[in-house]
Amino acid sequence: MIRRLYEGGLDPSVQDLRREPGYQDAMANLLEVEEYLRKSLSMDQCSALEKLSSAYIELQKISARSAFADGFSIGVQLTAEALRRF
């Protein structure tokens, strides 16, 4: 597992989220609202919506990387503490 992580074989950003509970409903809701907005907005407003979506996605990626690093760090600390007890 460590070798796979080092070699880039473990990439949580490509995880298939479709199996996560609530994902399908959340995605359907997002698509429905997005379609509604696209139908009711001008071309310039649709462009602004795209830019907003892209900025939000970038923030989500940064947040996911940070959460992964925090979780990994906590996992290592827990493992180190458990090993110290033996």
PDB file of C-alpha atoms in Angstrom:
ATOM      1  CA  MET A   1       0.000   0.000   0.000  1.00  0.00           C
ATOM      2  CA  ILE A   2       2.811   2.433   0.834  1.00  0.00           C
ATOM      3  CA  ARG A   3       4.502   1.644  -2.475  1.00  0.00           C
ATOM      4  CA  ARG A   4       1.229   2.241  -4.357  1.00  0.00           C
ATOM      5  CA  LEU A   5       0.849   5.576  -2.558  1.00  0.00           C
ATOM      6  CA  TYR A   6       4.429   6.573  -3.405  1.00  0.00           C
ATOM      7  CA  GLU A   7       4.077   5.547  -7.043  1.00  0.00           C
ATOM      8  CA  GLY A   8       0.814   7.406  -7.428  1.00  0.00           C
ATOM      9  CA  GLY A   9      -1.366   4.295  -7.513  1.00  0.00           C
ATOM     10  CA  LEU A  10      -3.619   5.591  -4.758  1.00  0.00           C
ATOM     11  CA  ASP A  11      -5.506   8.669  -5.861  1.00  0.00           C
ATOM     12  CA  PRO A  12      -8.568   9.465  -3.752  1.00  0.00           C
ATOM     13  CA  SER A  13      -9.548  12.208  -6.194  1.00  0.00           C
ATOM     14  CA  VAL A  14     -10.523   9.579  -8.778  1.00  0.00           C
ATOM     15  CA  GLN A  15     -12.686   7.624  -6.351  1.00  0.00           C
ATOM     16  CA  ASP A  16     -16.068   6.679  -7.775  1.00  0.00           C
ATOM     17  CA  LEU A  17     -18.486   8.607  -5.576  1.00  0.00           C
ATOM     18  CA  ARG A  18     -21.606   7.228  -7.244  1.00  0.00           C
ATOM     19  CA  ARG A  19     -21.766   4.496  -4.610  1.00  0.00           C
ATOM     20  CA  GLU A  20     -21.673   6.923  -1.700  1.00  0.00           C
ATOM     21  CA  PRO A  21     -24.986   7.223   0.171  1.00  0.00           C
ATOM     22  CA  GLY A  22     -26.930  10.261  -0.955  1.00  0.00           C
ATOM     23  CA  TYR A  23     -24.753  10.936  -3.984  1.00  0.00           C
ATOM     24  CA  GLN A  24     -27.361  10.068  -6.609  1.00  0.00           C
ATOM     25  CA  ASP A  25     -30.007  12.289  -5.001  1.00  0.00           C
ATOM     26  CA  ALA A  26     -27.578  15.183  -4.548  1.00  0.00           C
ATOM     27  CA  MET A  27     -26.396  14.920  -8.158  1.00  0.00           C
ATOM     28  CA  ALA A  28     -29.950  14.775  -9.490  1.00  0.00           C
ATOM     29  CA  ASN A  29     -30.819  17.867  -7.454  1.00  0.00           C
ATOM     30  CA  LEU A  30     -27.740  19.707  -8.696  1.00  0.00           C
ATOM     31  CA  LEU A  31     -28.505  18.878 -12.334  1.00  0.00           C
ATOM     32  CA  GLU A  32     -32.133  19.920 -11.942  1.00  0.00           C
ATOM     33  CA  VAL A  33     -31.247  23.290 -10.431  1.00  0.00           C
ATOM     34  CA  GLU A  34     -28.483  23.871 -12.971  1.00  0.00           C
ATOM     35  CA  GLU A  35     -30.846  23.138 -15.874  1.00  0.00           C
ATOM     36  CA  TYR A  36     -33.437  25.507 -14.417  1.00  0.00           C
ATOM     37  CA  LEU A  37     -30.857  28.277 -14.078  1.00  0.00           C
ATOM     38  CA  ARG A  38     -29.487  27.769 -17.581  1.00  0.00           C
ATOM     39  CA  LYS A  39     -32.971  28.091 -19.060  1.00  0.00           C
ATOM     40  CA  SER A  40     -33.680  31.305 -17.160  1.00  0.00           C
ATOM     41  CA  LEU A  41     -30.302  33.075 -17.538  1.00  0.00           C
ATOM     42  CA  SER A  42     -28.841  35.101 -20.389  1.00  0.00           C
ATOM     43  CA  MET A  43     -25.673  33.922 -22.154  1.00  0.00           C
ATOM     44  CA  ASP A  44     -23.552  36.323 -20.074  1.00  0.00           C
ATOM     45  CA  GLN A  45     -25.187  35.103 -16.882  1.00  0.00           C
ATOM     46  CA  CYS A  46     -24.626  31.468 -17.926  1.00  0.00           C
ATOM     47  CA  SER A  47     -20.953  32.320 -18.465  1.00  0.00           C
ATOM     48  CA  ALA A  48     -20.800  33.831 -14.978  1.00  0.00           C
ATOM     49  CA  LEU A  49     -22.466  30.689 -13.594  1.00  0.00           C
ATOM     50  CA  GLU A  50     -19.785  28.549 -15.295  1.00  0.00           C
ATOM     51  CA  LYS A  51     -17.037  30.664 -13.746  1.00  0.00           C
ATOM     52  CA  LEU A  52     -18.691  30.400 -10.343  1.00  0.00           C
ATOM     53  CA  SER A  53     -18.970  26.623 -10.713  1.00  0.00           C
ATOM     54  CA  SER A  54     -15.319  26.328 -11.737  1.00  0.00           C
ATOM     55  CA  ALA A  55     -14.186  28.428  -8.770  1.00  0.00           C
ATOM     56  CA  TYR A  56     -16.295  26.331  -6.408  1.00  0.00           C
ATOM     57  CA  ILE A  57     -14.877  23.095  -7.850  1.00  0.00           C
ATOM     58  CA  GLU A  58     -11.334  24.404  -7.339  1.00  0.00           C
ATOM     59  CA  LEU A  59     -12.119  25.222  -3.705  1.00  0.00           C
ATOM     60  CA  GLN A  60     -13.597  21.746  -3.253  1.00  0.00           C
ATOM     61  CA  LYS A  61     -10.393  20.181  -4.617  1.00  0.00           C
ATOM     62  CA  ILE A  62      -8.276  22.222  -2.213  1.00  0.00           C
ATOM     63  CA  SER A  63     -10.556  21.241   0.664  1.00  0.00           C
ATOM     64  CA  ALA A  64     -10.422  17.562  -0.303  1.00  0.00           C
ATOM     65  CA  ARG A  65      -6.604  17.611  -0.462  1.00  0.00           C
ATOM     66  CA  SER A  66      -6.445  19.269   2.939  1.00  0.00           C
ATOM     67  CA  ALA A  67      -8.920  16.810   4.468  1.00  0.00           C
ATOM     68  CA  PHE A  68      -6.958  13.880   3.011  1.00  0.00           C
ATOM     69  CA  ALA A  69      -3.686  15.212   4.428  1.00  0.00           C
ATOM     70  CA  ASP A  70      -5.287  15.803   7.831  1.00  0.00           C
ATOM     71  CA  GLY A  71      -6.835  12.338   7.869  1.00  0.00           C
ATOM     72  CA  PHE A  72      -3.591  10.708   6.791  1.00  0.00           C
ATOM     73  CA  SER A  73      -1.691  12.583   9.500  1.00  0.00           C
ATOM     74  CA  ILE A  74      -4.188  11.528  12.154  1.00  0.00           C
ATOM     75  CA  GLY A  75      -3.966   7.921  10.944  1.00  0.00           C
ATOM     76  CA  VAL A  76      -0.172   7.960  11.209  1.00  0.00           C
ATOM     77  CA  GLN A  77      -0.349   9.487  14.684  1.00  0.00           C
ATOM     78  CA  LEU A  78      -2.842   6.824  15.807  1.00  0.00           C
ATOM     79  CA  THR A  79      -0.641   4.080  14.390  1.00  0.00           C
ATOM     80  CA  ALA A  80       2.454   5.521  16.093  1.00  0.00           C
ATOM     81  CA  GLU A  81       0.627   5.726  19.413  1.00  0.00           C
ATOM     82  CA  ALA A  82      -0.640   2.156  19.089  1.00  0.00           C
ATOM     83  CA  LEU A  83       2.858   0.874  18.278  1.00  0.00           C
ATOM     84  CA  ARG A  84       4.367   2.714  21.263  1.00  0.00           C
ATOM     85  CA  ARG A  85       2.090   0.718  23.567  1.00  0.00           C
ATOM     86  CA  PHE A  86       3.634  -2.601  22.504  1.00  0.00           C
TER      87      PHE A  86
END
